[in-house]
C-alpha positions in Angstrom: 15.0 19.0 -0.5 11.8 21.0 0.0 8.3 19.4 0.6 6.3 19.8 -2.6 2.5 19.9 -3.0 1.0 16.8 -4.6 0.1 18.5 -7.9 3.8 19.5 -8.3 5.1 15.9 -8.0 5.8 13.5 -11.0 6.6 9.9 -10.4 8.0 8.5 -13.6 9.1 4.9 -14.3 11.9 4.6 -16.8 11.5 1.4 -18.9 13.0 -0.2 -22.0 15.4 -2.8 -23.3 18.7 -3.4 -21.5 21.5 -1.2 -22.8 19.2 1.4 -24.4 20.5 4.2 -22.1 18.1 4.7 -19.2 20.7 5.1 -16.5 22.8 7.4 -18.7 19.7 9.5 -19.3 19.1 9.9 -15.6 22.7 11.0 -15.2 22.1 13.8 -17.8 18.9 14.9 -16.2 20.5 15.1 -12.8 23.4 17.1 -14.1 21.2 19.5 -16.2 19.0 20.2 -13.1 22.0 20.8 -10.9 21.5 17.8 -8.6 25.0 16.6 -9.6 28.1 18.5 -10.7 29.2 16.0 -13.3 27.8 13.4 -15.6 28.6 9.9 -14.4 29.6 7.1 -16.9 28.7 3.5 -16.7 32.1 2.5 -18.0 33.7 4.4 -15.1 31.3 2.9 -12.5 30.4 6.3 -11.0 26.7 6.7 -12.0 24.1 7.6 -9.3 21.7 4.8 -10.0 24.1 1.9 -10.5 25.9 2.0 -7.2 25.8 -1.6 -6.2 29.2 -3.4 -6.6 27.6 -6.1 -8.8 26.1 -3.4 -11.0 29.4 -1.6 -11.3 31.2 -4.9 -12.2 28.6 -6.0 -14.7 27.9 -2.5 -16.1 24.1 -2.8 -16.1 21.3 -2.2 -13.7 20.1 -4.9 -11.4 17.7 -3.2 -9.1 15.4 -0.1 -9.2 17.0 3.1 -8.1 15.2 6.4 -7.1 16.6 9.7 -8.4 14.6 12.9 -7.6 15.0 16.0 -9.8 13.8 19.5 -9.0 12.7 21.4 -12.2 10.5 24.5 -12.6 8.9 24.2 -9.2 8.2 20.5 -9.7 9.8 17.4 -8.1 10.3 14.6 -10.6 11.0 11.2 -9.0 12.8 9.1 -11.6 12.6 5.4 -11.0 15.4 3.8 -13.0 14.5 0.1 -13.6 16.6 -2.7 -15.0 16.2 -3.5 -18.7 17.1 -7.2 -18.6 14.2 -9.6 -18.1 15.9 -11.4 -15.2 14.9 -8.5 -13.0 11.3 -8.2 -14.1 10.1 -7.9 -10.5 12.0 -4.6 -10.0 10.1 -3.1 -12.9 6.7 -4.2 -11.5 7.6 -2.7 -8.1 8.4 0.6 -9.7 5.3 0.7 -11.8 3.1 0.1 -8.7 4.0 3.6 -7.4 4.5 5.5 -10.6 1.8 7.5 -12.4 3.5 7.5 -15.8 6.2 5.7 -17.8 9.1 6.9 -20.0 10.0 4.2 -22.5 13.5 4.5 -23.8 14.5 3.2 -27.2 17.8 3.6 -29.0 18.2 5.5 -32.3 20.4 2.8 -33.6 18.1 -0.2 -33.5 14.7 1.4 -32.7 12.2 -0.5 -30.6 13.4 -3.8 -29.2 11.8 -6.7 -27.3 12.1 -4.7 -24.1 10.3 -1.8 -25.7 7.4 -4.0 -26.7 7.2 -5.5 -23.2 7.2 -2.0 -21.6 4.4 -0.9 -23.9 2.4 -4.1 -23.0 2.8 -3.5 -19.3 1.6 0.1 -19.7 -1.4 -1.1 -21.7 -2.3 -3.7 -19.0 -2.2 -1.0 -16.2 -3.6 1.8 -18.4 -0.5 3.9 -17.6 0.2 7.2 -19.4 3.5 7.0 -21.3 6.0 8.9 -23.4 8.9 7.8 -25.6 12.5 8.9 -25.6 14.9 8.0 -28.5 18.4 7.9 -27.2 21.9 7.9 -28.7 21.0 10.0 -31.7 24.6 11.2 -32.0 26.2 7.8 -32.3 27.4 6.2 -35.5 24.7 4.4 -37.5 22.0 6.1 -35.6 18.9 7.2 -37.5 16.2 9.1 -35.5 13.5 9.2 -38.2 13.9 5.4 -38.9 13.4 4.7 -35.2 10.4 7.1 -35.1 8.7 5.4 -38.0 9.2 2.0 -36.5 7.6 3.2 -33.3 4.6 4.7 -35.2 4.2 1.5 -37.2 4.4 -0.7 -34.2 2.3 1.3 -31.7 0.0 3.3 -33.8 -0.8 7.0 -34.7 -0.8 8.0 -31.0 3.0 8.1 -31.2 3.7 11.8 -32.1 7.0 13.6 -32.0 7.3 16.6 -29.8 11.1 17.2 -30.3 13.1 16.5 -33.4 16.9 16.8 -33.8 18.9 19.2 -35.9 21.7 17.6 -38.0 24.6 19.3 -39.7 27.4 18.0 -41.9 28.0 14.3 -41.5 24.9 13.7 -39.4 26.3 15.6 -36.4 23.6 16.5 -33.9 23.9 20.1 -33.0 20.5 20.8 -31.3 16.8 20.1 -31.2 13.5 21.8 -32.3 10.4 21.9 -30.0 7.5 21.4 -32.3 4.9 22.7 -29.8 6.5 26.2 -29.3 8.4 26.1 -32.6 11.8 27.0 -31.2 15.2 25.5 -31.7 18.0 25.2 -29.1 21.6 24.1 -28.8 23.7 23.3 -25.8 26.5 25.5 -24.5 27.9 23.5 -21.7 25.0 23.0 -19.3 23.2 26.0 -20.7 20.6 26.0 -23.4 20.9 28.6 -26.1 18.1 29.4 -28.6 19.0 29.3 -32.3 17.0 29.9 -35.4 15.1 26.9 -37.0 16.9 25.7 -40.1 15.0 26.6 -43.3 15.0 23.0 -44.6 13.3 21.9 -41.4 10.4 24.4 -41.2 8.0 22.3 -43.4 8.7 19.2 -41.4 8.1 21.0 -38.1 4.8 22.3 -39.4 3.8 18.7 -40.3 4.6 17.4 -36.9 2.6 20.2 -35.2 -0.4 19.6 -37.5 -0.3 15.9 -36.4 -0.4 17.0 -32.8 -3.3 19.3 -33.4 -5.2 16.5 -35.1 -4.7 14.1 -32.2 -5.7 16.8 -29.7 -8.9 17.7 -31.7 -10.2 14.3 -30.9 -10.4 15.1 -27.2 -13.6 17.2 -27.3 -16.2 18.3 -29.8 -15.3 22.0 -29.3 -11.7 21.3 -30.3 -12.8 19.2 -33.2 -15.0 22.0 -34.6 -12.2 24.5 -34.2 -9.8 22.2 -35.9 -12.1 21.7 -39.0 -12.8 25.4 -39.1 -9.1 25.9 -39.7 -8.4 27.7 -36.4 -4.9 27.3 -35.1 -4.4 26.3 -31.5 -2.3 28.5 -29.3 0.8 27.1 -27.6 -1.0 27.1 -24.2 -4.0 25.2 -25.7 -1.6 22.8 -27.4 0.3 22.1 -24.1 -3.0 21.6 -22.2 -4.3 19.3 -24.9 -1.2 17.2 -25.0 -1.4 16.8 -21.2 -5.0 15.7 -21.5 -4.2 13.4 -24.4 -1.4 11.7 -22.4 -3.7 11.2 -19.4 -6.5 9.8 -21.6 -4.0 7.4 -23.3 -4.7 8.8 -26.8 -1.3 10.4 -27.2 2.3 9.1 -26.7 4.7 12.0 -27.2 8.2 11.3 -28.5 11.3 13.1 -27.3 14.9 12.6 -28.3 18.5 13.5 -27.3 21.9 12.3 -26.3 22.9 11.9 -22.7 26.6 12.6 -23.3 26.1 16.2 -24.3 22.8 16.9 -22.7 21.0 17.7 -26.0 17.3 17.2 -25.5 17.5 16.9 -21.7 16.0 20.4 -21.1 13.1 19.6 -23.4 12.5 16.2 -21.7 12.4 17.7 -18.2 10.0 20.4 -19.5 7.9 17.7 -21.2 7.7 15.6 -18.0 6.6 18.6 -16.0 4.1 19.8 -18.6 2.6 16.6 -19.9 2.9 13.9 -17.2 0.1 13.4 -14.7 0.6 14.1 -11.0 -0.3 11.6 -8.2 -3.7 13.2 -7.5 -4.7 12.7 -11.1 -4.3 8.9 -10.9 -7.5 6.9 -10.6 -8.7 6.4 -7.0 -7.7 3.2 -5.4 -10.2 0.9 -3.7 -9.4 -1.3 -0.7 -11.1 -3.0 2.2 -10.9 -1.6 5.8 -10.8 -3.8 8.9 -14.6 -4.2 8.7 -14.4 -5.6 5.2 -16.1 -2.5 3.6 -14.7 -1.0 0.4 -13.3 2.5 0.8 -11.6 4.9 -1.5 -8.0 6.1 -1.0 -7.8 9.6 -2.3 -4.4 11.1 -2.9 -4.9 14.2 -0.8 -2.7 15.7 1.9 -5.7 16.2 4.2 -6.6 12.5 4.2 -5.7 9.8 6.7 -2.1 8.7 6.4 -1.5 5.7 4.1 1.8 4.6 2.7 2.7 1.7 0.4 6.1 -0.1 0.7 7.3 -1.1 -2.8 11.0 -2.0 -2.1 13.0 -3.4 0.7 16.8 -3.4 1.0 18.7 -5.3 3.6 22.4 -4.8 4.4 24.8 -4.9 7.3 23.1 -1.8 8.8 19.6 -3.4 8.8 16.5 -3.1 6.7 15.6 0.0 4.6 12.1 0.3 3.2 11.1 2.5 0.3 7.5 3.8 0.4 5.1 6.1 -1.4 2.7 8.2 0.5 -0.7 7.4 -1.0 -2.7 9.7 1.3 -2.0 12.2 4.0 1.7 12.6 4.9 4.3 10.6 6.9 6.0 12.5 9.7 9.0 11.6 11.8 8.3 9.4 14.9 4.8 8.7 13.6 3.4 5.3 14.6 1.5 3.4 11.8 -0.2 0.0 11.6 0.7 -2.9 9.3 -2.7 -4.6 8.8 -1.2 -7.7 7.3 1.1 -8.3 10.3 -1.3 -6.8 12.8 1.6 -4.8 14.3 2.6 -1.2 14.9 5.6 0.3 13.1 7.3 3.5 14.3 8.6 5.7 11.5 11.6 6.8 13.5 13.9 8.2 10.8 12.5 9.0 7.4 14.6 10.0 4.4 14.6 11.1 0.8 16.8 9.0 -1.4 18.9 9.8 -4.5 20.8 6.6 -5.6 22.6 5.5 -2.5 22.6 8.9 -0.8 20.0 9.5 1.9 18.9 12.8 3.4 16.8 12.8 6.6 13.7 14.9 6.5 10.9 15.6 9.0 8.0 14.8 6.7 7.3 13.1 3.4 4.4 14.7 1.6 1.4 13.2 -0.2 2.3 11.5 -3.4 6.0 11.7 -2.7 8.5 8.8 -2.3 10.7 8.3 0.8 12.4 5.7 2.8 12.4 4.6 6.4 14.9 2.4 8.4 14.5 -0.4 10.9 10.9 -1.5 10.3 10.4 -4.9 12.1 7.5 -6.7 10.5 6.9 -4.8 7.3 8.0 -6.2 3.9 7.5 -5.3 0.2 3.9 -4.9 -0.7 2.6 -4.0 2.7 0.5 -1.0 3.6 1.1 1.2 6.6 -1.9 3.2 7.8 -3.4 5.0 10.8 -4.9 2.9 13.6 -8.2 4.7 13.2 -8.5 3.4 9.7 -6.6 0.2 9.0 -6.4 -0.5 5.3 -4.5 -2.8 3.0 -3.9 -1.7 -0.6 -3.6 -4.2 -3.5 -0.2 -5.8 -3.3 2.3 -5.9 -6.2 1.3 -8.4 -8.8 4.4 -10.2 -10.0 4.5 -11.8 -13.4 4.5 -15.6 -13.6 8.0 -17.1 -14.2 9.0 -17.8 -17.7 10.6 -21.2 -16.8 9.3 -23.6 -14.2 10.2 -27.2 -13.1 8.4 -29.8 -11.1 9.1 -33.2 -9.5 6.8 -36.1 -10.1 6.8 -39.6 -8.8 7.6 -42.5 -11.2 5.0 -44.8 -9.6 1.4 -43.9 -9.7 -0.1 -43.3 -6.3 3.2 -42.6 -4.7 2.5 -38.9 -4.4 2.6 -37.5 -0.9 0.0 -35.0 0.0 0.8 -31.5 1.4 -0.1 -32.5 4.9 1.8 -35.7 4.8 4.9 -34.0 3.4 4.7 -31.4 6.1 4.4 -34.1 8.8 7.4 -36.0 7.4 9.5 -32.9 7.3 8.6 -32.0 10.9 9.2 -35.5 12.1 12.6 -35.7 10.5 13.6 -32.2 11.7 12.5 -32.7 15.3 13.6 -36.3 15.6 17.1 -35.7 14.1 17.5 -32.7 16.4 16.6 -34.6 19.6 18.7 -37.7 18.7 21.6 -35.5 17.8 21.3 -33.7 21.1 21.2 -36.9 23.1 24.2 -38.4 21.2 26.2 -35.2 21.9 25.3 -35.4 25.6 26.4 -39.1 25.6 29.7 -38.2 23.9 30.4 -35.5 26.5 29.6 -38.0 29.4 32.1 -40.6 27.9 34.7 -37.9 27.4 34.4 -36.7 31.0 34.6 -40.2 32.4 37.7 -41.3 30.4 39.7 -38.0 30.8 42.8 -38.2 33.1 42.7 -35.5 35.7 46.0 -34.1 36.9 46.9 -35.2 40.4 48.1 -32.7 43.0 51.8 -32.5 43.6 53.4 -33.9 46.8 53.8 -31.0 49.3 57.1 -32.3 50.3 58.6 -31.8 46.9 57.8 -28.1 46.8 60.4 -25.6 48.0 59.4 -24.1 51.3 60.2 -20.4 51.0 61.8 -19.6 47.7 58.7 -17.9 46.1 56.3 -15.5 47.6 53.2 -14.2 45.8 51.1 -11.1 46.3 47.6 -11.6 47.7 44.7 -9.7 46.1 44.9 -7.2 49.0 48.6 -6.5 48.4 50.0 -8.5 51.4 52.5 -11.4 51.0 51.0 -14.8 51.2 52.6 -17.7 53.1 55.1 -19.9 51.2 53.9 -22.4 48.6 55.0 -25.3 50.7 52.9 -24.1 53.7 49.9 -23.5 51.5 50.2 -27.0 50.0 50.6 -28.5 53.5 47.4 -26.8 54.5 45.5 -28.3 51.6 45.1 -25.1 49.7 45.4 -25.0 45.9 48.9 -24.2 44.6 49.3 -21.2 42.3 52.7 -20.1 41.0 52.9 -16.5 40.1 56.2 -14.9 39.2 57.0 -11.7 41.2 59.6 -9.1 40.8 62.7 -9.0 42.9 62.0 -7.0 46.0 64.7 -8.2 48.3 68.4 -7.6 48.0 69.1 -11.1 49.3 67.4 -12.7 46.2 70.2 -14.0 44.1 70.5 -14.2 40.3 69.9 -18.0 40.2 66.7 -17.8 42.2 64.5 -17.3 39.1 65.4 -20.7 37.4 64.7 -22.5 40.7 61.3 -20.7 40.9 60.5 -21.6 37.3 61.4 -25.3 37.9 59.2 -25.3 41.0 56.4 -23.6 39.2 55.8 -26.6 36.8 52.9 -28.8 38.0 53.9 -32.4 38.6 51.3 -35.0 37.6 51.4 -38.5 39.1 50.4 -41.5 37.1 47.1 -43.1 38.1 47.3 -46.3 40.2 45.6 -49.6 39.2 42.7 -48.9 41.5 42.1 -45.5 39.9 42.3 -47.0 36.4 39.7 -49.7 37.4 37.4 -47.0 38.8 37.7 -44.9 35.6 36.9 -48.0 33.4 33.8 -48.7 35.5 32.7 -45.1 35.2 33.2 -45.1 31.4 31.2 -48.3 31.1 28.3 -46.8 33.1 28.5 -43.6 30.9 28.3 -45.8 27.7 25.2 -47.6 29.1 23.6 -44.3 29.9 24.4 -43.0 26.4 22.9 -46.1 24.8 19.8 -45.6 26.9 19.6 -41.9 25.8 19.9 -42.8 22.1 17.3 -45.5 22.5 15.0 -43.0 24.1 15.5 -40.6 21.2 14.9 -43.3 18.6 11.7 -44.2 20.4 10.6 -40.6 20.1 11.4 -40.6 16.4 9.3 -43.8 16.0 6.3 -42.1 17.6 6.7 -39.2 15.2 7.0 -41.4 12.2 3.9 -43.3 13.4 2.0 -40.0 13.4 3.4 -39.3 10.0 2.1 -42.6 8.7 -1.3 -41.7 9.9 -1.2 -38.4 8.1 0.2 -40.2 5.0 -2.7 -42.7 5.0 -5.2 -39.9 5.3 -3.6 -37.9 2.5 -3.4 -40.9 0.1 -7.0 -41.9 0.5 
């Protein structure tokens, strides 16, 4: 994938309620743009974004996935986020690096709780947004009812850009772009222009007039032209919608169906035309190593600065997703993590599409990439040049919806933070040391009481039946002679090399090869008991020593407890 300039990049966060069709929409956009050769289905478990085994089994998204799309000289990084509220942190990580949001609502039920929460998050962060009404071809789906619910709930800024064309029994056959006033239908993966139905022309004119009215509020010049009755050109309307989205006075509405690709072309064009680029996002402020406030401008000529918004750990190691906030990240570049005060080498950097990675030499300004095997960096860290160490604002996670706490029954029995930490340390260290001493004592007792095999009587070993090969390849002396000389006896079977060796020689050699152990004498038993008793005494002394150390630790703990409880 080519390296795009910063003004040709769009980082879009897909948000909405669970099951409203975000992942299926990404599949359609990837297929329409040519990134994939087929449209994956959630039911079949072959979508690009839901690749985790748990996501395939449960049939919904669990983590944020990145899916880049190339369209009309633009690179659109789609951040597919989970819709279920259990994975709220994944949405916040994606919003931290996105410049705009695409809120997906279904045509069957309209805006849900997830739609409301997505709008509220965008409001809190002043993030430009657009709507997409999905599943308009399904049974009991009603596009206009869902549109009116959105307008009633979120205000007059919600304005349709694309409306569907229905035929017969509510069959969706195409869409009409209200800005350029053209209608299209899908022929496979190709878009074919068709005439606008006569019964829809008045409705299209009404939608276009509403867009012109919203745009006229952007400047006095446009307002005067609007009241003078002048009609805006298509180019002026597109530029006005883009400015209105950026200024948060307009929230365009698109629609379509992922199964057939209807509306996907118009949505890609709308993202490229109306969504802001990374360099149009407000400048971020942060502190440098001297504590002075500096601005981080999203420009390729600036000092390199990257923000890590997601970390994945698997059997192959750690994989960190980052966005280049300034400058550019090159292969084998060394950056500094200010929080950890450590250097990180960007050895191999990648672009990511679902679970597929492609190694690249450079990730440009405003773009999203990934790097492997970072040592100290974690989610929310900033990587910058050593000449200008900075730390951007970390990801602000929402407070939990449900919390629990433990309280003491008796008043005054609470333990302070320091006292609790001292207790934990004392128990951990004391238990470890006593356990180690007890294990050492057990090994000493086991060594003292074990019966060692006694060497066999040299006289009972056959003198010259078996010969073994020495390491140098020469024949050693007989086992009987080796035993007589006090050498250790080793029985190794050898192949027959002599014609004089008879067939019954092997059983004799096997019998001779079995080590013979003599029973210990009374004197040896007495010595072993004495040794075991001494080992037990030593073990008791070791355990007592360990308990003494624990006593000292708990004494220091009591002092900390007394200080904390005062």
